[in-house]
Structure formats: structure tokens, C-alpha cells
PDB file of N, CA and C in Angstrom:
ATOM      1  N   MET E  13      50.508  -9.066-126.949  1.00  0.00           N
ATOM      2  CA  MET E  13      50.109  -9.728-125.637  1.00  0.00           C
ATOM      3  C   MET E  13      49.683  -8.704-124.631  1.00  0.00           C
ATOM      4  N   SER E  14      48.371  -8.941-123.809  1.00  0.00           N
ATOM      5  CA  SER E  14      48.233  -7.932-122.875  1.00  0.00           C
ATOM      6  C   SER E  14      49.059  -7.775-121.620  1.00  0.00           C
ATOM      7  N   ALA E  15      49.197  -7.067-120.651  1.00  0.00           N
ATOM      8  CA  ALA E  15      49.701  -6.849-119.502  1.00  0.00           C
ATOM      9  C   ALA E  15      49.203  -7.841-118.835  1.00  0.00           C
ATOM     10  N   LEU E  16      47.827  -8.201-118.706  1.00  0.00           N
ATOM     11  CA  LEU E  16      46.997  -9.171-117.929  1.00  0.00           C
ATOM     12  C   LEU E  16      47.098 -10.514-118.385  1.00  0.00           C
ATOM     13  N   ALA E  17      48.034 -10.660-119.763  1.00  0.00           N
ATOM     14  CA  ALA E  17      47.908 -11.875-119.874  1.00  0.00           C
ATOM     15  C   ALA E  17      48.716 -12.865-119.065  1.00  0.00           C
ATOM     16  N   SER E  18      48.427 -14.005-118.693  1.00  0.00           N
ATOM     17  CA  SER E  18      49.492 -14.998-118.082  1.00  0.00           C
ATOM     18  C   SER E  18      50.689 -15.587-118.837  1.00  0.00           C
ATOM     19  N   LYS E  19      51.678 -15.670-118.222  1.00  0.00           N
ATOM     20  CA  LYS E  19      52.801 -16.442-118.918  1.00  0.00           C
ATOM     21  C   LYS E  19      52.541 -18.153-118.656  1.00  0.00           C
ATOM     22  N   ARG E  20      53.269 -18.803-119.231  1.00  0.00           N
ATOM     23  CA  ARG E  20      52.890 -20.246-119.411  1.00  0.00           C
ATOM     24  C   ARG E  20      54.569 -20.642-119.338  1.00  0.00           C
ATOM     25  N   ILE E  21      54.124 -22.034-119.038  1.00  0.00           N
ATOM     26  CA  ILE E  21      55.332 -22.661-119.163  1.00  0.00           C
ATOM     27  C   ILE E  21      54.882 -24.353-119.731  1.00  0.00           C
ATOM     28  N   THR E  22      55.969 -25.124-119.966  1.00  0.00           N
ATOM     29  CA  THR E  22      55.629 -26.261-120.455  1.00  0.00           C
ATOM     30  C   THR E  22      55.916 -27.299-119.236  1.00  0.00           C
ATOM     31  N   GLN E  23      55.205 -28.776-119.340  1.00  0.00           N
ATOM     32  CA  GLN E  23      55.227 -29.404-118.285  1.00  0.00           C
ATOM     33  C   GLN E  23      56.928 -29.762-118.108  1.00  0.00           C
ATOM     34  N   LYS E  24      57.361 -29.731-119.075  1.00  0.00           N
ATOM     35  CA  LYS E  24      58.908 -30.184-119.168  1.00  0.00           C
ATOM     36  C   LYS E  24      59.698 -29.025-118.042  1.00  0.00           C
ATOM     37  N   THR E  25      59.520 -27.825-118.166  1.00  0.00           N
ATOM     38  CA  THR E  25      60.075 -27.014-117.439  1.00  0.00           C
ATOM     39  C   THR E  25      59.448 -27.178-115.919  1.00  0.00           C
ATOM     40  N   PHE E  26      58.329 -27.364-115.973  1.00  0.00           N
ATOM     41  CA  PHE E  26      57.748 -27.376-114.416  1.00  0.00           C
ATOM     42  C   PHE E  26      58.448 -28.882-113.486  1.00  0.00           C
ATOM     43  N   ASP E  27      58.665 -30.007-114.584  1.00  0.00           N
ATOM     44  CA  ASP E  27      59.356 -31.096-113.792  1.00  0.00           C
ATOM     45  C   ASP E  27      60.818 -30.734-113.959  1.00  0.00           C
ATOM     46  N   GLU E  28      61.413 -30.354-114.479  1.00  0.00           N
ATOM     47  CA  GLU E  28      62.787 -30.028-114.531  1.00  0.00           C
ATOM     48  C   GLU E  28      63.313 -28.919-112.960  1.00  0.00           C
ATOM     49  N   CYS E  29      62.117 -28.098-112.747  1.00  0.00           N
ATOM     50  CA  CYS E  29      62.201 -27.243-111.657  1.00  0.00           C
ATOM     51  C   CYS E  29      62.208 -28.183-110.366  1.00  0.00           C
ATOM     52  N   VAL E  30      61.116 -29.222-110.370  1.00  0.00           N
ATOM     53  CA  VAL E  30      60.739 -30.102-109.317  1.00  0.00           C
ATOM     54  C   VAL E  30      62.295 -31.138-108.971  1.00  0.00           C
ATOM     55  N   ARG E  31      62.560 -31.552-110.194  1.00  0.00           N
ATOM     56  CA  ARG E  31      63.620 -32.381-110.116  1.00  0.00           C
ATOM     57  C   ARG E  31      64.854 -31.255-109.479  1.00  0.00           C
ATOM     58  N   GLU E  32      65.454 -30.442-110.027  1.00  0.00           N
ATOM     59  CA  GLU E  32      66.247 -29.545-109.522  1.00  0.00           C
ATOM     60  C   GLU E  32      66.386 -29.297-107.887  1.00  0.00           C
ATOM     61  N   ASN E  33      65.069 -29.007-107.703  1.00  0.00           N
ATOM     62  CA  ASN E  33      64.646 -28.805-106.143  1.00  0.00           C
ATOM     63  C   ASN E  33      65.042 -30.097-105.076  1.00  0.00           C
ATOM     64  N   VAL E  34      64.778 -31.408-105.766  1.00  0.00           N
ATOM     65  CA  VAL E  34      65.231 -32.474-105.553  1.00  0.00           C
ATOM     66  C   VAL E  34      66.591 -32.769-105.468  1.00  0.00           C
ATOM     67  N   GLU E  35      67.205 -32.614-106.535  1.00  0.00           N
ATOM     68  CA  GLU E  35      68.414 -32.802-106.532  1.00  0.00           C
ATOM     69  C   GLU E  35      69.802 -32.068-106.068  1.00  0.00           C
ATOM     70  N   GLU E  36      69.432 -30.273-106.309  1.00  0.00           N
ATOM     71  CA  GLU E  36      70.052 -29.331-106.045  1.00  0.00           C
ATOM     72  C   GLU E  36      70.230 -29.280-104.167  1.00  0.00           C
ATOM     73  N   PHE E  37      68.692 -29.330-103.745  1.00  0.00           N
ATOM     74  CA  PHE E  37      68.433 -28.484-102.497  1.00  0.00           C
ATOM     75  C   PHE E  37      68.088 -29.710-101.496  1.00  0.00           C
ATOM     76  N   GLU E  38      67.977 -30.976-101.779  1.00  0.00           N
ATOM     77  CA  GLU E  38      67.876 -32.145-101.339  1.00  0.00           C
ATOM     78  C   GLU E  38      66.433 -32.070-100.463  1.00  0.00           C
ATOM     79  N   MET E  39      65.375 -31.401-101.367  1.00  0.00           N
ATOM     80  CA  MET E  39      63.918 -31.752-101.014  1.00  0.00           C
ATOM     81  C   MET E  39      63.543 -32.775-100.986  1.00  0.00           C
ATOM     82  N   GLU E  40      62.412 -32.798-100.142  1.00  0.00           N
ATOM     83  CA  GLU E  40      61.397 -34.221-100.296  1.00  0.00           C
ATOM     84  C   GLU E  40      60.656 -33.838-101.702  1.00  0.00           C
ATOM     85  N   LYS E  41      60.104 -34.907-102.439  1.00  0.00           N
ATOM     86  CA  LYS E  41      59.329 -34.470-103.614  1.00  0.00           C
ATOM     87  C   LYS E  41      58.104 -33.618-103.283  1.00  0.00           C
ATOM     88  N   GLU E  42      57.236 -34.038-102.197  1.00  0.00           N
ATOM     89  CA  GLU E  42      56.142 -33.165-102.087  1.00  0.00           C
ATOM     90  C   GLU E  42      56.713 -31.588-101.853  1.00  0.00           C
ATOM     91  N   GLU E  43      57.761 -31.337-100.943  1.00  0.00           N
ATOM     92  CA  GLU E  43      58.439 -30.004-100.694  1.00  0.00           C
ATOM     93  C   GLU E  43      58.732 -29.421-102.130  1.00  0.00           C
ATOM     94  N   ALA E  44      59.399 -30.272-102.794  1.00  0.00           N
ATOM     95  CA  ALA E  44      59.712 -29.805-104.158  1.00  0.00           C
ATOM     96  C   ALA E  44      58.586 -29.627-105.066  1.00  0.00           C
ATOM     97  N   LEU E  45      57.478 -30.132-104.930  1.00  0.00           N
ATOM     98  CA  LEU E  45      56.435 -29.890-105.745  1.00  0.00           C
ATOM     99  C   LEU E  45      55.930 -28.583-105.122  1.00  0.00           C
ATOM    100  N   GLU E  46      55.719 -28.443-104.057  1.00  0.00           N
ATOM    101  CA  GLU E  46      54.954 -27.178-103.321  1.00  0.00           C
ATOM    102  C   GLU E  46      56.302 -25.822-103.786  1.00  0.00           C
ATOM    103  N   ASP E  47      57.264 -26.024-103.693  1.00  0.00           N
ATOM    104  CA  ASP E  47      58.326 -24.882-103.769  1.00  0.00           C
ATOM    105  C   ASP E  47      57.912 -24.338-105.252  1.00  0.00           C
ATOM    106  N   ALA E  48      58.164 -25.517-106.086  1.00  0.00           N
ATOM    107  CA  ALA E  48      58.073 -25.226-107.764  1.00  0.00           C
ATOM    108  C   ALA E  48      56.641 -24.512-108.058  1.00  0.00           C
ATOM    109  N   VAL E  49      55.482 -24.578-107.478  1.00  0.00           N
ATOM    110  CA  VAL E  49      54.300 -24.086-107.351  1.00  0.00           C
ATOM    111  C   VAL E  49      54.118 -22.886-106.943  1.00  0.00           C
ATOM    112  N   LYS E  50      54.814 -22.607-105.862  1.00  0.00           N
ATOM    113  CA  LYS E  50      55.013 -21.160-105.361  1.00  0.00           C
ATOM    114  C   LYS E  50      55.960 -20.097-105.834  1.00  0.00           C
ATOM    115  N   GLN E  51      56.766 -20.502-106.749  1.00  0.00           N
ATOM    116  CA  GLN E  51      58.268 -19.844-107.407  1.00  0.00           C
ATOM    117  C   GLN E  51      57.203 -19.267-108.525  1.00  0.00           C
ATOM    118  N   PHE E  52      56.660 -20.466-109.527  1.00  0.00           N
ATOM    119  CA  PHE E  52      55.972 -20.060-110.807  1.00  0.00           C
ATOM    120  C   PHE E  52      54.609 -19.053-110.558  1.00  0.00           C
ATOM    121  N   THR E  53      53.929 -19.227-109.386  1.00  0.00           N
ATOM    122  CA  THR E  53      52.716 -18.696-109.481  1.00  0.00           C
ATOM    123  C   THR E  53      53.256 -17.222-108.575  1.00  0.00           C
ATOM    124  N   SER E  54      54.096 -16.804-108.039  1.00  0.00           N
ATOM    125  CA  SER E  54      54.504 -15.834-107.395  1.00  0.00           C
ATOM    126  C   SER E  54      55.178 -15.320-109.066  1.00  0.00           C
ATOM    127  N   GLN E  55      55.285 -15.711-109.490  1.00  0.00           N
ATOM    128  CA  GLN E  55      56.116 -15.038-110.990  1.00  0.00           C
ATOM    129  C   GLN E  55      54.965 -14.737-112.195  1.00  0.00           C
ATOM    130  N   GLY E  56      53.834 -15.144-111.627  1.00  0.00           N
ATOM    131  CA  GLY E  56      52.851 -14.593-112.256  1.00  0.00           C
ATOM    132  C   GLY E  56      52.303 -15.965-113.441  1.00  0.00           C
ATOM    133  N   VAL E  57      52.893 -17.294-113.471  1.00  0.00           N
ATOM    134  CA  VAL E  57      52.840 -18.387-114.296  1.00  0.00           C
ATOM    135  C   VAL E  57      51.541 -18.670-114.298  1.00  0.00           C
ATOM    136  N   ASP E  58      50.690 -18.916-115.341  1.00  0.00           N
ATOM    137  CA  ASP E  58      49.596 -19.910-114.943  1.00  0.00           C
ATOM    138  C   ASP E  58      49.827 -21.265-115.205  1.00  0.00           C
ATOM    139  N   LEU E  59      49.362 -22.167-114.167  1.00  0.00           N
ATOM    140  CA  LEU E  59      49.832 -23.319-114.136  1.00  0.00           C
ATOM    141  C   LEU E  59      48.455 -24.236-114.360  1.00  0.00           C
ATOM    142  N   THR E  60      47.661 -23.672-114.951  1.00  0.00           N
ATOM    143  CA  THR E  60      46.431 -24.374-115.037  1.00  0.00           C
ATOM    144  C   THR E  60      46.661 -25.341-116.462  1.00  0.00           C
ATOM    145  N   ASN E  61      47.700 -25.554-117.149  1.00  0.00           N
ATOM    146  CA  ASN E  61      47.899 -26.496-118.091  1.00  0.00           C
ATOM    147  C   ASN E  61      48.797 -27.171-117.778  1.00  0.00           C
ATOM    148  N   ILE E  62      49.180 -27.659-116.103  1.00  0.00           N
ATOM    149  CA  ILE E  62      50.435 -28.077-115.646  1.00  0.00           C
ATOM    150  C   ILE E  62      49.892 -29.149-114.805  1.00  0.00           C
ATOM    151  N   ASP E  63      50.560 -30.339-114.926  1.00  0.00           N
ATOM    152  CA  ASP E  63      50.319 -31.543-113.866  1.00  0.00           C
ATOM    153  C   ASP E  63      51.098 -31.362-112.990  1.00  0.00           C
ATOM    154  N   THR E  64      50.613 -30.994-111.595  1.00  0.00           N
ATOM    155  CA  THR E  64      51.261 -30.384-110.434  1.00  0.00           C
ATOM    156  C   THR E  64      51.146 -31.616-109.299  1.00  0.00           C
ATOM    157  N   SER E  65      50.909 -32.629-109.752  1.00  0.00           N
ATOM    158  CA  SER E  65      50.693 -33.749-108.805  1.00  0.00           C
ATOM    159  C   SER E  65      51.533 -34.582-108.485  1.00  0.00           C
ATOM    160  N   GLY E  66      52.643 -34.422-109.023  1.00  0.00           N
ATOM    161  CA  GLY E  66      53.655 -35.298-108.897  1.00  0.00           C
ATOM    162  C   GLY E  66      53.986 -36.649-109.281  1.00  0.00           C
ATOM    163  N   ARG E  67      52.445 -37.171-110.114  1.00  0.00           N
ATOM    164  CA  ARG E  67      52.618 -38.733-110.300  1.00  0.00           C
ATOM    165  C   ARG E  67      53.894 -38.492-111.650  1.00  0.00           C
ATOM    166  N   ASP E  68      54.241 -39.779-111.763  1.00  0.00           N
ATOM    167  CA  ASP E  68      55.411 -40.213-112.721  1.00  0.00           C
ATOM    168  C   ASP E  68      54.976 -40.703-114.110  1.00  0.00           C
ATOM    169  N   ARG E  69      54.802 -39.581-114.992  1.00  0.00           N
ATOM    170  CA  ARG E  69      53.849 -39.480-116.381  1.00  0.00           C
ATOM    171  C   ARG E  69      54.687 -40.717-117.383  1.00  0.00           C
ATOM    172  N   GLU E  70      56.076 -41.007-117.013  1.00  0.00           N
ATOM    173  CA  GLU E  70      56.548 -42.192-117.857  1.00  0.00           C
ATOM    174  C   GLU E  70      55.840 -43.248-117.465  1.00  0.00           C
ATOM    175  N   VAL E  71      55.561 -43.648-116.538  1.00  0.00           N
ATOM    176  CA  VAL E  71      54.807 -44.946-116.106  1.00  0.00           C
ATOM    177  C   VAL E  71      53.396 -44.880-116.697  1.00  0.00           C
ATOM    178  N   GLN E  72      52.584 -43.543-116.554  1.00  0.00           N
ATOM    179  CA  GLN E  72      51.422 -43.624-117.320  1.00  0.00           C
ATOM    180  C   GLN E  72      51.700 -43.504-118.913  1.00  0.00           C
ATOM    181  N   GLN E  73      52.958 -43.133-119.273  1.00  0.00           N
ATOM    182  CA  GLN E  73      52.822 -43.206-121.140  1.00  0.00           C
ATOM    183  C   GLN E  73      53.073 -44.642-121.320  1.00  0.00           C
ATOM    184  N   ARG E  74      53.628 -45.408-120.518  1.00  0.00           N
ATOM    185  CA  ARG E  74      54.283 -46.607-120.644  1.00  0.00           C
ATOM    186  C   ARG E  74      52.596 -47.209-120.564  1.00  0.00           C
ATOM    187  N   SER E  75      52.088 -47.204-119.769  1.00  0.00           N
ATOM    188  CA  SER E  75      50.403 -47.884-119.562  1.00  0.00           C
ATOM    189  C   SER E  75      49.729 -47.594-120.701  1.00  0.00           C
ATOM    190  N   VAL E  76      49.640 -46.199-121.334  1.00  0.00           N
ATOM    191  CA  VAL E  76      48.836 -45.598-122.335  1.00  0.00           C
ATOM    192  C   VAL E  76      48.957 -46.513-123.410  1.00  0.00           C
ATOM    193  N   SER E  77      50.577 -46.638-123.695  1.00  0.00           N
ATOM    194  CA  SER E  77      50.966 -47.294-125.019  1.00  0.00           C
ATOM    195  C   SER E  77      50.494 -48.728-124.826  1.00  0.00           C
ATOM    196  N   GLU E  78      50.854 -49.318-123.782  1.00  0.00           N
ATOM    197  CA  GLU E  78      50.457 -50.707-123.838  1.00  0.00           C
ATOM    198  C   GLU E  78      49.024 -51.047-123.859  1.00  0.00           C
ATOM    199  N   ALA E  79      48.112 -50.253-123.562  1.00  0.00           N
ATOM    200  CA  ALA E  79      46.937 -50.424-123.627  1.00  0.00           C
ATOM    201  C   ALA E  79      46.389 -49.969-125.198  1.00  0.00           C
ATOM    202  N   LEU E  80      46.927 -49.114-126.025  1.00  0.00           N
ATOM    203  CA  LEU E  80      46.802 -49.136-127.285  1.00  0.00           C
ATOM    204  C   LEU E  80      47.400 -50.120-128.066  1.00  0.00           C
ATOM    205  N   GLU E  81      48.360 -50.566-127.969  1.00  0.00           N
ATOM    206  CA  GLU E  81      48.860 -51.734-128.498  1.00  0.00           C
ATOM    207  C   GLU E  81      47.795 -52.985-128.217  1.00  0.00           C
ATOM    208  N   LEU E  82      47.462 -53.129-127.062  1.00  0.00           N
ATOM    209  CA  LEU E  82      46.372 -54.219-127.018  1.00  0.00           C
ATOM    210  C   LEU E  82      45.180 -54.227-128.087  1.00  0.00           C
ATOM    211  N   LEU E  83      44.937 -52.841-127.851  1.00  0.00           N
ATOM    212  CA  LEU E  83      43.544 -52.532-128.462  1.00  0.00           C
ATOM    213  C   LEU E  83      43.574 -52.443-130.009  1.00  0.00           C
ATOM    214  N   LYS E  84      44.790 -52.525-130.863  1.00  0.00           N
ATOM    215  CA  LYS E  84      45.238 -52.479-131.786  1.00  0.00           C
ATOM    216  C   LYS E  84      45.463 -53.645-132.449  1.00  0.00           C
ATOM    217  N   GLY E  85      45.867 -54.514-131.425  1.00  0.00           N
ATOM    218  CA  GLY E  85      45.747 -56.196-131.322  1.00  0.00           C
ATOM    219  C   GLY E  85      44.549 -56.878-131.588  1.00  0.00           C
ATOM    220  N   ALA E  86      44.086 -56.037-130.837  1.00  0.00           N
ATOM    221  CA  ALA E  86      42.503 -56.766-130.853  1.00  0.00           C
ATOM    222  C   ALA E  86      41.675 -56.401-131.944  1.00  0.00           C
ATOM    223  N   VAL E  87      41.773 -55.120-132.544  1.00  0.00           N
ATOM    224  CA  VAL E  87      40.881 -54.777-133.964  1.00  0.00           C
ATOM    225  C   VAL E  87      41.709 -55.455-134.985  1.00  0.00           C
ATOM    226  N   THR E  88      42.728 -55.279-135.338  1.00  0.00           N
ATOM    227  CA  THR E  88      43.522 -56.444-136.047  1.00  0.00           C
ATOM    228  C   THR E  88      42.975 -57.908-136.132  1.00  0.00           C
ATOM    229  N   THR E  89      42.893 -58.662-135.140  1.00  0.00           N
ATOM    230  CA  THR E  89      42.603 -59.866-134.824  1.00  0.00           C
ATOM    231  C   THR E  89      41.526 -60.053-135.457  1.00  0.00           C
ATOM    232  N   ARG E  90      40.460 -59.149-135.160  1.00  0.00           N
ATOM    233  CA  ARG E  90      39.042 -59.293-135.404  1.00  0.00           C
ATOM    234  C   ARG E  90      38.611 -58.906-136.877  1.00  0.00           C
ATOM    235  N   GLU E  91      39.219 -57.979-137.319  1.00  0.00           N
ATOM    236  CA  GLU E  91      38.562 -57.039-138.547  1.00  0.00           C
ATOM    237  C   GLU E  91      39.864 -57.354-139.316  1.00  0.00           C
ATOM    238  N   GLY E  92      40.830 -57.999-139.113  1.00  0.00           N
ATOM    239  CA  GLY E  92      41.776 -57.344-140.022  1.00  0.00           C
ATOM    240  C   GLY E  92      42.785 -56.045-139.966  1.00  0.00           C
ATOM    241  N   PRO E  93      43.999 -55.692-140.445  1.00  0.00           N
ATOM    242  CA  PRO E  93      44.778 -54.806-140.036  1.00  0.00           C
ATOM    243  C   PRO E  93      43.983 -53.364-140.270  1.00  0.00           C
ATOM    244  N   PRO E  94      44.135 -52.307-139.101  1.00  0.00           N
ATOM    245  CA  PRO E  94      43.603 -51.141-139.370  1.00  0.00           C
ATOM    246  C   PRO E  94      43.944 -50.405-141.081  1.00  0.00           C
ATOM    247  N   ASP E  95      43.419 -49.679-141.165  1.00  0.00           N
ATOM    248  CA  ASP E  95      43.497 -48.606-142.502  1.00  0.00           C
ATOM    249  C   ASP E  95      44.526 -47.689-142.351  1.00  0.00           C
TER     250      ASP E  95
END
């Protein structure tokens, strides 16, 4: 790994940092997000693969799962069970 290569973190790590800022330091969510972004960028972490919007991914995941189930049901009803 070259000296110029950026460090990376997972979405889970970023989300945990935001959650810690809210719980431990009693920050508002927007302030906690901004602080987490500043912390990681100051450490040379590449955040291009991280959702820093603060959206609730659990709600998004449930919506996607529900949509997939509806699609699967539509395909099964129309064409029989998928292969």
C-alpha cells in the first residue's frame, strides 16, 4: 500500500461514530454527522464509499425488501415460481 493511498472505513464504523456523538456528547444528528465527517477526513479517511447523508438505512432496506417481495410475487403469479 503506497503512502498516498487513502484509508477506508465501513458504513457501520461511520454510523457508530455518529451514534456515539449523539449519545455520548449529546449532539444533534446534523452536528454529529458533520463532526464525524471532519474527524475522518482529518485522519485521511476516504469517505467516497460512505453515505454521510444521515438517512435511516434500516427504513430503506425494509422498503427495498418489501419491493423485492412484491416483484417476486408478481413474477410467480404471472409465470410460475422463479428458477
